[in-house]
mmCIF file of C-alpha atoms in Angstrom:
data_model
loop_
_atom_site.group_PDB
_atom_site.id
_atom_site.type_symbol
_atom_site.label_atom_id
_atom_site.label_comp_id
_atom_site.label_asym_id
_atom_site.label_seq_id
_atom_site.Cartn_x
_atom_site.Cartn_y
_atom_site.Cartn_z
ATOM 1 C CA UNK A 1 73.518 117.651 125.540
ATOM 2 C CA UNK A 2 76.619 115.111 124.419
ATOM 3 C CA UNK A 3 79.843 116.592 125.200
ATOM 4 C CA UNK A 4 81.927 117.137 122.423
ATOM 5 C CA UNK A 5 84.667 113.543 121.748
ATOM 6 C CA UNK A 6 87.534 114.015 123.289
ATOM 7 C CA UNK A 7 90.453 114.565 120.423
ATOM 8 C CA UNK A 8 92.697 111.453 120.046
ATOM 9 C CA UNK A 9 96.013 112.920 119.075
ATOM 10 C CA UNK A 10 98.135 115.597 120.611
ATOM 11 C CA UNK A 11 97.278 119.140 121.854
ATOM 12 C CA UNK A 12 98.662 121.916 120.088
ATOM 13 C CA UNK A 13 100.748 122.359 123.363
ATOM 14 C CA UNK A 14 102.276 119.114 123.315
ATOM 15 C CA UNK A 15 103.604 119.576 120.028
ATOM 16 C CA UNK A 16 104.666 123.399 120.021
ATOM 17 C CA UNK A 17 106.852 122.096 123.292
ATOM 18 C CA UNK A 18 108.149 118.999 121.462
ATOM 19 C CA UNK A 19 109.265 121.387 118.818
ATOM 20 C CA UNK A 20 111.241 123.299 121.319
ATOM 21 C CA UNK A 21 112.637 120.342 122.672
ATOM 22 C CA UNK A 22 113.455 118.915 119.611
ATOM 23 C CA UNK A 23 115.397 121.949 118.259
ATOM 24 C CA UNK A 24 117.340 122.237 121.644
ATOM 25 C CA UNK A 25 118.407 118.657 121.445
ATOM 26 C CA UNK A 26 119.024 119.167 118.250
ATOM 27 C CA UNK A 27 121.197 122.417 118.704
ATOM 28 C CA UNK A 28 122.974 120.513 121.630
ATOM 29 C CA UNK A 29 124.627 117.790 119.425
ATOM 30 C CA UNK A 30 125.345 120.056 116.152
ATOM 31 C CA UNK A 31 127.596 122.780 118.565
ATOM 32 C CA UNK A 32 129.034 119.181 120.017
ATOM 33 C CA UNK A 33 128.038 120.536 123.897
ATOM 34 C CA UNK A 34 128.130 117.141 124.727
ATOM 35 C CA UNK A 35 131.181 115.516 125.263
ATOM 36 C CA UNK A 36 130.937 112.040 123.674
ATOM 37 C CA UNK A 37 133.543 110.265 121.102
ATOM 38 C CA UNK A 38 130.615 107.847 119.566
ATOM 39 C CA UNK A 39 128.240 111.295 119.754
ATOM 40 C CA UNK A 40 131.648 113.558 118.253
ATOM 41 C CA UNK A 41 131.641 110.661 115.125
ATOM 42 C CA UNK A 42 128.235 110.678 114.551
ATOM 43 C CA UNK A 43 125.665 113.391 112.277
ATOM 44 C CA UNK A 44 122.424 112.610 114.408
ATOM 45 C CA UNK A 45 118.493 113.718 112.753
ATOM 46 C CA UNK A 46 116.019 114.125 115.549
ATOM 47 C CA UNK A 47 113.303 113.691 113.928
ATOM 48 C CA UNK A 48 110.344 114.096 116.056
ATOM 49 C CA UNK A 49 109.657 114.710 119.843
ATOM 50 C CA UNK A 50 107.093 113.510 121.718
ATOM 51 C CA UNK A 51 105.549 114.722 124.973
ATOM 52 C CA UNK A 52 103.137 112.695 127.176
ATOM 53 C CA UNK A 53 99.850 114.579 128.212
ATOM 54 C CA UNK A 54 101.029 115.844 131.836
ATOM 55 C CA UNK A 55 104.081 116.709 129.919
ATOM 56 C CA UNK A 56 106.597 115.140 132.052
ATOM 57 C CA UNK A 57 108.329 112.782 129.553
ATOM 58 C CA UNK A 58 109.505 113.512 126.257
ATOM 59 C CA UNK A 59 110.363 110.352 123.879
ATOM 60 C CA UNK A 60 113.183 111.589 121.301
ATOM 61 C CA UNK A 61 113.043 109.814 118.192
ATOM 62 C CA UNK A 62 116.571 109.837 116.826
ATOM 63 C CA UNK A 63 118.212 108.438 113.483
ATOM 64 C CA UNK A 64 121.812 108.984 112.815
ATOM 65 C CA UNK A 65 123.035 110.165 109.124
ATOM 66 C CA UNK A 66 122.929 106.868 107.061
ATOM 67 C CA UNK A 67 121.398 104.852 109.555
ATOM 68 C CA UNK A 68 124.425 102.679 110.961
ATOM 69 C CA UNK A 69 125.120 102.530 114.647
ATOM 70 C CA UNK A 70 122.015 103.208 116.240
ATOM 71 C CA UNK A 71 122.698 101.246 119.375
ATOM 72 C CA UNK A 72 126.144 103.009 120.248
ATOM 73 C CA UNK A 73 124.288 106.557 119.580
ATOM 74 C CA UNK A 74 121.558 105.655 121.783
ATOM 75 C CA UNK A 75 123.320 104.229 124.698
ATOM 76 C CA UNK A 76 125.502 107.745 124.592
ATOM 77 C CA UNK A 77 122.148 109.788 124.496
ATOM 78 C CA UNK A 78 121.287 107.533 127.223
ATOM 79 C CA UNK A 79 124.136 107.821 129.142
ATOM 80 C CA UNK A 80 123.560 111.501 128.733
ATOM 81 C CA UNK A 81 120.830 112.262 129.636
ATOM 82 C CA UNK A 82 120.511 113.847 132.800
ATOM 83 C CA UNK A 83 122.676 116.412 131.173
ATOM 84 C CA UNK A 84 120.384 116.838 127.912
ATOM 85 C CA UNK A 85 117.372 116.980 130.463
ATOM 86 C CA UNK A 86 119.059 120.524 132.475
ATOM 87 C CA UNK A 87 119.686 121.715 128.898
ATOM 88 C CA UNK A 88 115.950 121.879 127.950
ATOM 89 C CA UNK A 89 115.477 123.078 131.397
ATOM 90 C CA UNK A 90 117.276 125.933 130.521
ATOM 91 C CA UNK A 91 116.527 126.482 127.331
ATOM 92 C CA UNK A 92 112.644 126.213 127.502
ATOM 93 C CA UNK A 93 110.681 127.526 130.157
ATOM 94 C CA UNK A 94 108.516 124.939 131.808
ATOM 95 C CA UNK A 95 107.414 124.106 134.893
ATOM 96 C CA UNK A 96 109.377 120.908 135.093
ATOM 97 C CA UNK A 97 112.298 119.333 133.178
ATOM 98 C CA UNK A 98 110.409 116.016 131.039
ATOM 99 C CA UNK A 99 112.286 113.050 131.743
ATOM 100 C CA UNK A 100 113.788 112.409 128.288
ATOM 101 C CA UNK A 101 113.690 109.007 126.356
ATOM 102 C CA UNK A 102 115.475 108.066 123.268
ATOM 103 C CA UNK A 103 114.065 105.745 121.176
ATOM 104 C CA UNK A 104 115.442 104.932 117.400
ATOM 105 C CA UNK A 105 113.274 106.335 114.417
ATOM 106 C CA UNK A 106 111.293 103.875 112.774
ATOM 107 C CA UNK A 107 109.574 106.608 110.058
ATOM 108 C CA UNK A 108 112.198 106.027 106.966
ATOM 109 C CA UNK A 109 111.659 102.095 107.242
ATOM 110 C CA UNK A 110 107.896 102.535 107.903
ATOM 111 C CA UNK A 111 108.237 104.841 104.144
ATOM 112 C CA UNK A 112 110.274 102.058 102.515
ATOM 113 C CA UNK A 113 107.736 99.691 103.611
ATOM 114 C CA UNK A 114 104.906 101.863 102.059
ATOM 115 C CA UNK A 115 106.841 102.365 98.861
ATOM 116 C CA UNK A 116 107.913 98.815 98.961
ATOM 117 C CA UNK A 117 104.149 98.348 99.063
ATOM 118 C CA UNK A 118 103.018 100.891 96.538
ATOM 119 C CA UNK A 119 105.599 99.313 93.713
ATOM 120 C CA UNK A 120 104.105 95.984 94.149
ATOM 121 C CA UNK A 121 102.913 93.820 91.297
ATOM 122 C CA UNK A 122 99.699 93.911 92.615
ATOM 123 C CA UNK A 123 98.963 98.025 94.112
ATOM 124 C CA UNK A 124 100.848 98.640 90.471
ATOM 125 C CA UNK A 125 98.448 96.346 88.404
ATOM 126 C CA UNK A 126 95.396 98.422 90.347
ATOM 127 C CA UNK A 127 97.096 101.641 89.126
ATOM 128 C CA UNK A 128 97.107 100.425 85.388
ATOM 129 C CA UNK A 129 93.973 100.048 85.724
ATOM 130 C CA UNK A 130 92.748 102.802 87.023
ATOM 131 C CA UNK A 131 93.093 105.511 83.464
ATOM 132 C CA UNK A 132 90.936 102.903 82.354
ATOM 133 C CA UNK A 133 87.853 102.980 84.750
ATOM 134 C CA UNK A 134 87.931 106.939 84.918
ATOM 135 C CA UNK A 135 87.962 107.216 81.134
ATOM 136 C CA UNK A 136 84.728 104.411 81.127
ATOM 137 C CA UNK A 137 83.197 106.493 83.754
ATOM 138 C CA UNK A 138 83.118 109.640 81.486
ATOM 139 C CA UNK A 139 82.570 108.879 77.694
ATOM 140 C CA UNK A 140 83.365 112.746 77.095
ATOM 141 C CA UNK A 141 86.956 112.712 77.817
ATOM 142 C CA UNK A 142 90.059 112.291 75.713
ATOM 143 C CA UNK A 143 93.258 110.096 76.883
ATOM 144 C CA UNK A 144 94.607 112.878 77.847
ATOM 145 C CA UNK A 145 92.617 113.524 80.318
ATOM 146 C CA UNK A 146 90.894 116.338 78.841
ATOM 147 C CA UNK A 147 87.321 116.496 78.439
ATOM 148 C CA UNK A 148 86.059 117.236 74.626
ATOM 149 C CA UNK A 149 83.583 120.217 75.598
#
């Protein structure tokens, strides 16, 4: 008998922990516990939080407000970080502290690039299209969509 594929994205632990991590980090930097000018000038989205599979290092993806001066914000987080890492230590209970990462978050340009995509001349000349075929397809409807029965 095959054993079942082993599933390719993360376990339900790995994300219910990089939720807790992300709302710590997150509710370190809105009560300003850390003590950083370019972190004190700076509204900071933390996005997502990802934990590798022996859960010993968490990659923070992290966007500031408006999307300027990502560089400055994650050198500070950087800087940081042994701090932010005995934070989560105490404020969720694991059997060791993940080394924490900070990488910049990539997910609004990666949905400007899909929209970019999607309002093409092209994608946008497919979706004209497209009432067309479907009304072909079934004689019986109306253009609004309705059928006539």
């Amino acid at each position: 008998m095959a054993r079942p594929a082993k599933p390719s994205g993360p376990s339900q632990r790995q994300l219910r922990i990089g939720e807790l991590i992300r709302h710590a980090i997150a509710e370190l930097l809105a009560r300003g516990d850390i003590h950083d000018d370019v972190l004190a000038k700076h509204v900071i989205t933390v996005p997502e939080v990802r934990l590798s599979s022996d859960l010993k290092l968490a990659t923070c993806y992290i966007m500031p407000l408006g999307g300027g001066d990502v560089k400055p914000v994650l050198k500070a987080l950087t800087d940081h970080k042994r701090y932010i890492r005995g934070e989560i230590a105490h404020r969720v209970n694991l059997k060791y502290a993940p080394d924490v990462r900070f990488l910049q978050d990539e997910s609004f340009a990666e949905a400007e690039r899909v929209d970019a995509l999607l309002y093409s001349d092209k994608v946008r000349q497919d979706i004209l299209k497209q009432p067309l075929r479907i009304q072909q397809d079934n004689p019986n409807r109306d253009e609004g969509g309705q059928d006539d029965e």
